[in-house]
Short mmCIF file of C-alpha atoms and ligand atoms in Angstrom, two decimals:
data_model
loop_
_atom_site.label_atom_id
_atom_site.label_comp_id
_atom_site.label_asym_id
_atom_site.label_seq_id
_atom_site.Cartn_x
_atom_site.Cartn_y
_atom_site.Cartn_z
CA MET A 28 -13.62 -20.80 -9.38
CA SER A 29 -10.65 -22.58 -8.13
CA ALA A 30 -11.57 -25.74 -6.29
CA PRO A 31 -13.88 -28.60 -7.05
CA GLN A 32 -17.15 -27.79 -5.50
CA ARG A 33 -20.27 -29.78 -4.94
CA PRO A 34 -23.54 -27.85 -5.10
CA GLU A 35 -24.10 -28.23 -1.40
CA GLU A 36 -20.72 -26.65 -0.67
CA LYS A 37 -21.67 -23.37 -2.26
CA ILE A 38 -22.50 -20.56 0.08
CA GLU A 39 -24.91 -18.07 -1.34
CA GLY A 40 -24.54 -14.39 -0.78
CA GLY A 41 -23.52 -12.57 -3.90
CA ASN A 42 -21.48 -12.93 -7.00
CA GLY A 43 -17.78 -12.28 -6.88
CA ALA A 44 -15.69 -11.91 -9.98
CA HIS A 45 -15.80 -15.66 -10.45
CA GLY A 46 -19.31 -16.57 -9.42
CA GLU A 47 -19.31 -16.86 -5.64
CA SER A 48 -18.19 -14.18 -3.27
CA VAL A 49 -17.35 -16.70 -0.61
CA GLN A 50 -16.60 -20.30 -0.96
CA ALA A 51 -16.61 -22.52 2.07
CA VAL A 52 -14.94 -25.80 1.38
CA ASN A 53 -15.88 -28.09 4.20
CA VAL A 54 -15.04 -31.43 2.78
CA THR A 55 -17.86 -33.20 4.56
CA PRO A 56 -20.72 -30.73 4.38
CA PRO A 57 -21.95 -29.96 7.87
CA PRO A 58 -25.64 -30.20 8.65
CA VAL A 59 -27.68 -27.57 6.86
CA GLU A 60 -28.30 -25.55 10.01
CA ARG A 61 -24.54 -25.16 10.51
CA ARG A 62 -24.06 -23.27 7.25
CA ARG A 63 -26.42 -20.53 6.23
CA LYS A 64 -26.06 -17.55 3.94
CA PRO A 65 -23.23 -15.13 4.61
CA ARG A 66 -24.20 -11.82 3.06
CA ILE A 67 -20.89 -10.63 1.74
CA PRO A 68 -21.54 -7.88 -0.83
CA ASP A 69 -20.49 -8.75 -4.36
CA THR A 70 -18.73 -5.41 -4.82
CA PRO A 71 -16.60 -3.53 -2.31
CA PRO A 72 -18.76 -1.49 0.07
CA ALA A 73 -18.16 2.27 0.23
CA PRO A 74 -15.51 2.97 2.87
CA PRO A 75 -16.90 4.44 6.09
CA PRO A 76 -15.89 8.04 6.85
CA PRO A 77 -12.46 8.23 8.44
CA PRO A 78 -12.47 8.55 12.23
CA SER A 79 -11.41 11.76 13.90
CA LEU A 80 -8.69 11.98 16.51
CA ASP A 81 -11.18 12.18 19.37
CA ASP A 82 -12.57 8.79 18.37
CA TYR A 83 -9.29 7.24 19.52
CA GLU A 84 -9.54 8.66 23.02
CA PRO A 85 -11.39 5.71 24.61
CA LEU A 86 -8.64 3.39 23.36
CA LEU A 87 -5.55 5.48 23.94
CA GLY A 88 -6.41 8.07 26.57
CA LYS A 89 -6.33 11.85 26.35
CA PRO A 90 -2.62 12.34 27.19
CA GLU A 91 -1.50 10.43 24.12
CA LEU A 92 -3.75 12.50 21.87
CA ASP A 93 -2.60 15.72 23.54
CA GLU A 94 0.96 14.68 22.79
CA LEU A 95 0.08 14.38 19.09
CA ARG A 96 -1.57 17.81 19.12
CA PHE A 97 1.50 19.29 20.82
CA LEU A 98 3.89 17.72 18.32
CA ALA A 99 1.79 18.97 15.42
CA SER A 100 1.61 22.50 16.77
CA GLY A 101 5.09 23.42 15.51
CA LEU A 102 4.25 22.18 12.04
CA ARG A 103 1.08 24.19 11.47
CA ALA A 104 2.51 26.71 9.04
CA ARG A 105 4.36 23.98 7.15
CA THR A 106 3.30 22.11 4.05
CA LEU A 107 3.73 18.44 3.25
CA LYS A 108 3.22 16.28 0.19
CA MET A 109 3.00 12.48 0.09
CA VAL A 110 3.33 10.65 -3.22
CA ASN A 111 2.69 6.98 -3.98
CA SER A 112 1.58 4.86 -6.90
CA THR A 113 -2.04 4.01 -6.10
CA ALA A 114 -4.97 5.60 -4.30
CA VAL A 115 -6.74 2.32 -3.55
CA GLY A 116 -5.66 -1.24 -2.93
CA GLY A 117 -2.52 -2.26 -1.15
CA GLY A 118 -1.23 -1.55 2.31
CA VAL A 119 0.38 1.80 1.53
CA ALA A 120 -2.84 3.34 0.20
CA GLU A 121 -4.69 1.90 3.19
CA ILE A 122 -2.31 3.61 5.62
CA LEU A 123 -2.34 6.93 3.71
CA ASN A 124 -6.13 6.90 3.59
CA ARG A 125 -6.08 7.01 7.40
CA LEU A 126 -2.94 9.00 8.07
CA ILE A 127 -3.65 11.99 5.86
CA PRO A 128 -7.07 12.90 7.35
CA LEU A 129 -5.47 12.71 10.81
CA MET A 130 -2.64 15.02 9.76
CA SER A 131 -5.14 17.45 8.25
CA GLU A 132 -7.15 17.39 11.47
CA LEU A 133 -3.93 18.34 13.27
CA GLU A 134 -3.62 21.24 10.82
CA VAL A 135 -0.49 19.89 9.18
CA SER A 136 -1.30 20.90 5.64
CA THR A 137 -0.90 17.68 3.68
CA ARG A 138 -1.43 16.88 0.01
CA TRP A 139 -1.54 13.33 -1.32
CA GLU A 140 -0.69 12.79 -4.98
CA VAL A 141 -0.57 9.61 -7.01
CA ILE A 142 1.73 9.06 -9.98
CA THR A 143 0.23 7.94 -13.26
CA GLY A 144 1.53 5.53 -15.87
CA GLY A 145 0.52 3.09 -18.55
CA ASN A 146 0.31 -0.67 -18.17
CA ASP A 147 3.88 -0.94 -19.43
CA PHE A 148 5.07 1.25 -16.53
CA PHE A 149 3.21 -0.74 -13.91
CA GLU A 150 4.41 -4.02 -15.42
CA VAL A 151 7.98 -2.77 -15.04
CA THR A 152 7.45 -1.51 -11.50
CA LYS A 153 5.75 -4.81 -10.52
CA ALA A 154 8.77 -6.65 -11.89
CA PHE A 155 11.04 -4.26 -9.94
CA HIS A 156 9.03 -5.00 -6.81
CA ASN A 157 9.48 -8.75 -7.20
CA ALA A 158 13.16 -8.36 -8.11
CA LEU A 159 13.79 -6.16 -5.08
CA HIS A 160 12.30 -8.97 -2.99
CA GLY A 161 15.01 -11.22 -4.37
CA GLY A 162 13.29 -12.66 -7.45
CA GLU A 163 14.97 -13.46 -10.77
CA TYR A 164 14.58 -10.70 -13.35
CA ASP A 165 15.94 -9.99 -16.79
CA PHE A 166 16.43 -6.25 -16.36
CA THR A 167 16.44 -4.88 -19.91
CA LYS A 168 17.35 -1.49 -21.34
CA GLU A 169 13.73 -1.21 -22.47
CA ALA A 170 12.43 -1.63 -18.89
CA ARG A 171 14.84 1.05 -17.72
CA GLU A 172 13.61 3.42 -20.41
CA ILE A 173 9.94 2.81 -19.67
CA PHE A 174 10.59 3.54 -15.99
CA LEU A 175 12.50 6.75 -16.74
CA THR A 176 10.04 7.99 -19.38
CA TYR A 177 7.04 7.78 -17.05
CA SER A 178 9.06 9.22 -14.17
CA GLU A 179 9.86 12.21 -16.35
CA MET A 180 6.21 12.63 -17.37
CA ASN A 181 5.15 12.63 -13.73
CA ARG A 182 7.96 14.92 -12.74
CA ARG A 183 6.94 17.51 -15.32
CA ARG A 184 3.30 17.27 -14.32
CA MET A 185 3.92 17.71 -10.58
CA GLU A 186 5.12 20.64 -8.51
CA PHE A 187 7.17 20.32 -5.37
CA GLY A 188 6.89 23.58 -3.47
CA GLU A 189 6.18 21.93 -0.08
CA ASP A 190 8.44 22.01 2.98
CA LEU A 191 8.47 18.21 3.09
CA VAL A 192 8.08 15.73 0.27
CA VAL A 193 7.59 12.06 1.17
CA ILE A 194 7.84 9.56 -1.68
CA HIS A 195 6.60 6.03 -1.00
CA ASP A 196 8.28 2.95 -2.49
CA PRO A 197 10.28 2.47 -5.69
CA GLN A 198 7.64 3.35 -8.32
CA PRO A 199 7.87 7.16 -7.83
CA CYS A 200 11.39 7.26 -6.39
CA ALA A 201 12.97 8.93 -9.44
CA LEU A 202 10.82 12.02 -8.81
CA VAL A 203 13.72 13.06 -6.58
CA ARG A 204 15.33 14.40 -9.73
CA SER A 205 13.12 17.43 -9.12
CA LYS A 206 14.66 18.07 -5.72
CA THR A 207 17.33 20.52 -6.87
CA GLY A 208 15.86 23.97 -6.74
CA THR A 209 12.90 23.02 -4.52
CA PRO A 210 12.69 24.41 -0.98
CA GLY A 211 11.77 21.20 0.84
CA ARG A 212 13.42 18.22 2.47
CA TRP A 213 12.81 14.92 0.70
CA ILE A 214 12.17 11.58 2.42
CA TRP A 215 11.94 8.13 0.80
CA ARG A 216 9.62 5.75 2.65
CA CYS A 217 10.40 2.18 1.62
CA HIS A 218 7.71 -0.33 2.62
CA ILE A 219 9.37 -3.35 1.06
CA ASP A 220 12.07 -5.76 2.18
CA LEU A 221 15.34 -4.73 0.53
CA SER A 222 17.48 -7.27 2.33
CA HIS A 223 18.19 -9.37 -0.79
CA PRO A 224 17.53 -7.11 -3.78
CA HIS A 225 18.23 -7.96 -7.38
CA PRO A 226 21.67 -6.32 -7.87
CA GLY A 227 20.80 -4.82 -11.27
CA VAL A 228 17.54 -3.22 -10.15
CA TRP A 229 18.97 -2.00 -6.87
CA GLY A 230 22.08 -0.68 -8.61
CA PHE A 231 19.76 1.32 -10.86
CA LEU A 232 17.52 2.70 -8.06
CA ARG A 233 20.16 3.35 -5.44
CA PRO A 234 21.52 6.59 -6.97
CA PHE A 235 17.98 8.00 -6.80
CA VAL A 236 17.52 6.89 -3.19
CA GLU A 237 20.79 8.52 -2.18
CA GLN A 238 19.57 11.91 -3.38
CA TYR A 239 16.94 11.99 -0.61
CA ASP A 240 17.58 13.64 2.74
CA ALA A 241 16.50 10.49 4.61
CA ALA A 242 15.09 7.01 4.07
CA ILE A 243 12.61 5.08 6.22
CA PHE A 244 12.40 1.29 6.43
CA SER A 245 9.91 -1.01 8.19
CA SER A 246 12.53 -3.18 9.86
CA PRO A 247 16.30 -2.98 10.44
CA ALA A 248 16.54 -6.24 8.46
CA PHE A 249 14.84 -4.68 5.42
CA SER A 250 17.31 -1.81 4.98
CA ARG A 251 20.52 -1.32 2.95
CA GLN A 252 23.75 0.51 3.62
CA LEU A 253 23.04 4.02 2.36
CA ALA A 254 24.78 7.37 2.31
CA VAL A 255 21.68 9.04 3.81
CA PRO A 256 20.26 8.83 7.36
CA GLN A 257 17.81 5.98 7.90
CA TYR A 258 14.83 5.76 10.24
CA LEU A 259 12.75 2.82 11.43
CA PHE A 260 8.95 3.08 11.18
CA TYR A 261 7.02 -0.08 11.94
CA PRO A 262 3.95 -0.87 9.86
CA CYS A 263 0.74 -0.21 11.71
CA ILE A 264 -2.95 -1.01 11.95
CA ASP A 265 -5.88 1.28 12.59
CA PRO A 266 -7.83 0.12 15.64
CA LEU A 267 -10.96 1.83 14.28
CA SER A 268 -10.90 0.30 10.80
CA GLU A 269 -13.47 -2.31 9.70
CA LYS A 270 -10.74 -4.92 10.14
CA ASN A 271 -10.02 -4.02 13.74
CA LYS A 272 -12.91 -2.17 15.35
CA GLU A 273 -14.96 -3.74 18.15
CA LEU A 274 -17.88 -5.83 16.92
CA ASP A 275 -21.21 -6.69 18.47
CA GLU A 276 -21.62 -10.09 19.96
CA SER A 277 -24.66 -10.68 17.72
CA TYR A 278 -22.52 -10.13 14.60
CA LEU A 279 -19.88 -12.56 15.85
CA GLN A 280 -22.55 -15.18 16.40
CA LYS A 281 -24.00 -14.55 12.95
CA ILE A 282 -20.60 -15.08 11.31
CA CYS A 283 -20.18 -18.35 13.23
CA ASP A 284 -23.64 -19.49 12.15
CA ASP A 285 -22.95 -18.48 8.56
CA PHE A 286 -19.64 -20.29 8.34
CA GLY A 287 -20.60 -23.32 10.40
CA ILE A 288 -18.29 -22.61 13.33
CA ASP A 289 -19.25 -24.11 16.68
CA ARG A 290 -18.45 -21.52 19.34
CA SER A 291 -18.89 -23.96 22.18
CA ARG A 292 -15.63 -25.62 21.09
CA PRO A 293 -12.15 -24.09 20.71
CA VAL A 294 -11.41 -22.43 17.37
CA VAL A 295 -7.90 -22.24 15.92
CA THR A 296 -7.61 -19.83 12.96
CA GLN A 297 -5.14 -18.76 10.34
CA VAL A 298 -6.07 -15.80 8.11
CA SER A 299 -3.82 -15.57 5.05
CA ARG A 300 -3.77 -15.47 1.29
CA PHE A 301 -3.65 -19.02 -0.15
CA ASP A 302 0.08 -18.85 -0.72
CA ARG A 303 2.65 -21.59 -0.08
CA LEU A 304 4.79 -19.17 1.92
CA LYS A 305 1.92 -18.92 4.43
CA ASP A 306 2.13 -22.74 4.78
CA PRO A 307 -1.60 -23.47 5.06
CA VAL A 308 -0.95 -27.18 4.54
CA GLY A 309 1.50 -27.08 7.46
CA VAL A 310 -1.28 -25.53 9.56
CA VAL A 311 -3.63 -28.40 8.67
CA GLN A 312 -0.94 -30.92 9.64
CA ALA A 313 -0.24 -29.15 12.94
CA PHE A 314 -3.96 -29.01 13.68
CA LYS A 315 -4.39 -32.72 12.99
CA LEU A 316 -1.50 -33.57 15.29
CA ALA A 317 -2.84 -31.38 18.11
CA ARG A 318 -6.41 -32.57 17.72
CA LYS A 319 -5.32 -36.10 18.66
CA TYR A 320 -5.10 -34.72 22.19
CA VAL A 321 -7.43 -31.73 22.38
CA ASP A 322 -10.82 -30.99 20.89
CA CYS A 323 -10.76 -28.04 18.47
CA GLN A 324 -11.80 -26.78 15.05
CA LEU A 325 -9.60 -25.17 12.42
CA VAL A 326 -10.61 -22.17 10.34
CA LEU A 327 -8.41 -21.32 7.37
CA ALA A 328 -9.65 -18.04 5.95
CA GLY A 329 -7.96 -16.57 2.94
CA GLY A 330 -8.36 -14.98 -0.41
CA GLY A 331 -6.57 -14.60 -3.67
CA ALA A 332 -7.52 -18.07 -4.89
CA SER A 333 -10.11 -16.85 -7.39
CA ASP A 334 -7.96 -14.58 -9.50
CA ASP A 335 -4.54 -16.17 -9.03
CA PRO A 336 -3.80 -19.61 -10.57
CA GLU A 337 -1.20 -20.34 -7.91
CA GLY A 338 -3.68 -19.40 -5.17
CA ALA A 339 -6.20 -21.83 -6.68
CA ALA A 340 -3.59 -24.59 -6.70
CA VAL A 341 -2.67 -23.89 -3.07
CA LEU A 342 -6.34 -23.90 -2.07
CA GLN A 343 -6.68 -27.28 -3.76
CA GLU A 344 -3.68 -28.60 -1.82
CA VAL A 345 -5.28 -27.38 1.41
CA VAL A 346 -8.59 -29.06 0.56
CA GLU A 347 -6.74 -32.32 -0.10
CA ALA A 348 -4.73 -32.04 3.12
CA ALA A 349 -7.95 -31.41 5.06
CA GLY A 350 -9.49 -34.59 3.65
CA ASP A 351 -12.93 -35.37 4.99
CA ASP A 352 -12.37 -33.72 8.36
CA PRO A 353 -15.60 -31.84 9.25
CA ASP A 354 -13.75 -29.70 11.78
CA ILE A 355 -11.61 -28.00 9.14
CA ILE A 356 -13.42 -25.01 7.67
CA ILE A 357 -11.75 -23.47 4.64
CA LEU A 358 -13.06 -20.07 3.53
CA ASN A 359 -12.09 -18.41 0.26
CA LEU A 360 -13.15 -14.82 0.86
CA PRO A 361 -13.34 -11.83 -1.51
CA PRO A 362 -10.93 -8.95 -0.83
CA TRP A 363 -13.61 -6.78 0.82
CA SER A 364 -14.21 -9.11 3.75
CA ALA A 365 -12.69 -6.92 6.45
CA LEU A 366 -15.63 -7.29 8.83
CA GLU A 367 -15.77 -11.06 8.36
CA ILE A 368 -12.02 -11.37 8.99
CA ASN A 369 -12.32 -9.14 12.03
CA ALA A 370 -15.08 -11.42 13.36
CA LEU A 371 -13.16 -14.62 12.62
CA GLN A 372 -10.14 -13.29 14.49
CA ARG A 373 -12.34 -12.25 17.41
CA ILE A 374 -14.10 -15.60 17.77
CA SER A 375 -10.81 -17.52 17.67
CA THR A 376 -9.41 -19.18 20.75
CA ILE A 377 -5.92 -19.17 19.19
CA VAL A 378 -4.60 -17.48 16.05
CA ILE A 379 -1.84 -19.12 14.02
CA GLN A 380 0.54 -17.56 11.50
CA LYS A 381 2.73 -20.40 10.34
CA SER A 382 4.48 -18.54 7.50
CA LEU A 383 7.68 -19.87 5.98
CA ARG A 384 8.65 -16.33 4.99
CA GLU A 385 6.92 -13.12 5.93
CA GLY A 386 7.09 -9.37 5.54
CA PHE A 387 5.90 -7.77 8.74
CA GLY A 388 2.88 -10.02 9.19
CA LEU A 389 -0.05 -7.67 9.73
CA THR A 390 -2.35 -10.60 10.48
CA VAL A 391 -0.28 -11.12 13.62
CA THR A 392 -0.68 -7.47 14.59
CA GLU A 393 -4.43 -7.71 14.03
CA ALA A 394 -4.79 -10.84 16.14
CA LEU A 395 -2.62 -9.48 18.97
CA TRP A 396 -4.67 -6.30 19.01
CA LYS A 397 -7.76 -8.46 19.53
CA GLY A 398 -6.10 -9.93 22.60
CA LYS A 399 -5.60 -13.35 21.05
CA PRO A 400 -2.83 -15.78 21.97
CA VAL A 401 -0.85 -16.08 18.72
CA ILE A 402 1.36 -18.97 17.65
CA ALA A 403 3.56 -17.83 14.78
CA SER A 404 6.76 -18.70 12.95
CA ALA A 405 9.90 -16.80 13.85
CA VAL A 406 10.28 -15.25 10.39
CA GLY A 407 10.26 -11.72 8.90
CA GLY A 408 8.76 -9.08 11.18
CA ILE A 409 6.97 -11.60 13.41
CA PRO A 410 9.66 -11.73 16.16
CA THR A 411 9.35 -7.93 16.44
CA GLN A 412 5.75 -8.47 17.42
CA ILE A 413 5.92 -11.74 19.29
CA ILE A 414 8.29 -11.85 22.18
CA HIS A 415 8.41 -15.56 22.85
CA LYS A 416 6.23 -16.58 25.78
CA LEU A 417 5.49 -12.93 26.63
CA THR A 418 3.34 -11.59 23.80
CA GLY A 419 2.74 -14.90 22.02
CA VAL A 420 4.61 -18.03 21.04
CA LEU A 421 7.25 -18.42 18.32
CA VAL A 422 7.56 -21.77 16.57
CA HIS A 423 9.88 -23.31 14.00
CA SER A 424 8.10 -26.48 12.84
CA ILE A 425 4.78 -28.24 12.36
CA GLU A 426 5.40 -30.25 15.51
CA GLY A 427 6.23 -27.11 17.49
CA CYS A 428 3.05 -25.50 16.28
CA ALA A 429 1.00 -28.58 17.22
CA TYR A 430 2.62 -28.73 20.64
CA HIS A 431 1.74 -25.12 21.39
CA ILE A 432 -1.84 -25.46 20.15
CA ARG A 433 -2.25 -28.29 22.62
CA TYR A 434 -0.40 -26.44 25.38
CA LEU A 435 -2.34 -23.19 25.09
CA LEU A 436 -5.70 -24.93 24.83
CA THR A 437 -4.94 -26.74 28.08
CA HIS A 438 -3.43 -23.66 29.80
CA PRO A 439 -6.08 -20.98 29.27
CA GLU A 440 -4.66 -18.65 31.92
CA LEU A 441 -1.31 -18.44 30.10
CA ALA A 442 -3.16 -18.03 26.79
CA ARG A 443 -5.16 -15.15 28.27
CA ARG A 444 -2.03 -13.44 29.58
CA LEU A 445 -0.19 -13.74 26.24
CA GLY A 446 -3.16 -12.18 24.47
CA GLN A 447 -3.44 -9.36 26.96
CA ASP A 448 0.27 -8.51 26.80
CA GLY A 449 0.23 -8.88 23.02
CA ARG A 450 -2.48 -6.24 22.83
CA GLU A 451 -0.42 -3.85 24.97
CA HIS A 452 2.63 -4.43 22.75
CA VAL A 453 0.54 -3.45 19.72
CA ARG A 454 -0.95 -0.45 21.52
CA GLU A 455 2.54 0.78 22.30
CA ASN A 456 4.21 0.16 18.94
CA PHE A 457 2.03 -0.78 16.00
CA LEU A 458 -1.04 1.46 15.96
CA ILE A 459 -1.60 4.21 13.42
CA THR A 460 -1.42 6.81 16.17
CA THR A 461 2.13 5.68 17.05
CA ASN A 462 2.97 5.90 13.37
CA LEU A 463 1.53 9.41 13.24
CA ARG A 464 3.64 10.40 16.25
CA ARG A 465 6.78 9.09 14.48
CA TRP A 466 5.98 11.15 11.38
CA LEU A 467 5.44 14.30 13.41
CA VAL A 468 8.72 13.86 15.27
CA LEU A 469 10.62 13.14 12.07
CA PHE A 470 9.15 16.21 10.39
CA GLN A 471 10.28 18.32 13.33
CA VAL A 472 13.77 16.86 13.06
CA MET A 473 13.93 17.37 9.30
CA LEU A 474 12.69 20.94 9.57
CA GLN A 475 14.49 21.62 12.84
CA VAL A 476 11.44 23.21 14.39
CA ALA A 477 10.27 23.02 17.97
CA PRO A 478 6.64 22.61 19.04
CA GLU A 479 4.90 25.74 20.34
CA LYS A 480 5.30 26.23 24.10
N1 UDP B 2 -6.25 -10.43 4.42
C1 UDP B 2 -7.48 -10.21 3.85
N2 UDP B 2 -8.11 -11.24 3.24
C2 UDP B 2 -7.55 -12.48 3.15
C3 UDP B 2 -6.27 -12.69 3.72
C4 UDP B 2 -5.65 -11.63 4.34
O1 UDP B 2 -8.02 -9.11 3.93
O2 UDP B 2 -8.16 -13.36 2.59
C5 UDP B 2 -5.59 -9.30 5.07
C6 UDP B 2 -5.13 -9.56 6.48
O3 UDP B 2 -6.19 -9.35 7.41
C7 UDP B 2 -4.01 -8.53 6.60
C8 UDP B 2 -3.43 -8.50 5.19
O4 UDP B 2 -4.44 -8.99 4.33
O5 UDP B 2 -4.54 -7.25 6.89
C9 UDP B 2 -2.23 -9.42 5.04
O6 UDP B 2 -1.11 -8.79 5.53
P1 UDP B 2 0.16 -9.60 6.00
O7 UDP B 2 1.22 -8.60 6.31
O8 UDP B 2 -0.20 -10.53 7.11
O9 UDP B 2 0.54 -10.55 4.77
P2 UDP B 2 0.73 -10.32 3.20
O10 UDP B 2 -0.51 -10.87 2.56
O11 UDP B 2 0.92 -8.85 2.96
O12 UDP B 2 1.92 -11.16 2.86
#
């Protein structure tokens, strides 16, 4: 457990890896009736069955689904393989878990394979990941050899007879050594930000990347100059996942009761790992400034503080910044809290994402999809999602954030319009169905096939 906790601060409801599955850290405990027993399971629940394409029709309309079926029609006799480094955990696995059943339903024959490796391999690839994000790294000959040895083992174990082979991220990227002599086109899908890579690691990986027929990045800013064609695929969310699906009003009320949130007053929320780059302390400061003028509560919901020493330290800093303010509700949630996060986003009046640095910022996508007015920093992929004063508000400081909390709480019509237009922006660009459409079009281009007439 990561923060000092008085017995009355503990919320019952299961045992996480470190004792409590959820830890609410209201500095002044609210009255007993404001905080009951959230029933968050102490182990991850079994995932619900994946939705079928027809389930998206009420959200997207039939024409959009017909378009997907049409685009897939020319690919029916073709075969596709996707390869990544993990079947569970992490954003890539989450997307593939949704995307592949949809492709199969469209009769695009798709196999998903996962590379294997020992701890030494995954330690090296984790270090590569951090170094490619610009971190310091002592790139040794030994690390290089571990990477190449496991790549070779995987390469020998796997076959690549498909028409299209899509390799995700750096861990399996050296599999491209098998390309010569295989019939297919090879695509490297990079989900990470390569804008400031460690020169040694990038210099080592680049010759592999340039053997592919194409590379895909999540933002123009994340890409590198390469000798192969590059495509832009935005990250995406699934509107039917636990994190994003519609929820009953009774469940929303239950979550508010459980966490001591007063729905009769405005709620300002940030959902983020307890990480300094998410600036949770800055959110507390902005909230305190705004609350001098407008009544509101702040919910800071995050995770990662139980198994990460830095997360625990950041949580502690947030608790200290909150002081004895009873309107600041800090929730340290286990990783399988998708429904709770969904509910917290839905009951919010405003959602904040005050990151100092950011990848794409999926929490922003999730909040926009729920029609929320979002105030977020102009960093990483956030400006792609938030068009200032059209689909949300971009800010650059604590004071700017405070000003816009106050402004939106006193201008509900503008707040409503931002949320509504934000949702449309997500519908158009950042849903899994849009992502699926991009894949289908790219496959057609790579294979130079035309859909059936
Ligand atoms: N999230 C979560 N539990 C938490 C905090 C965040 O499940 O305690 C989710 C959040 O809803 C989003 C993802 O983790 O789906 C975070 O993605 P984002 O791109 O915003 O930030 P990252 O954590 O990858 O930097």
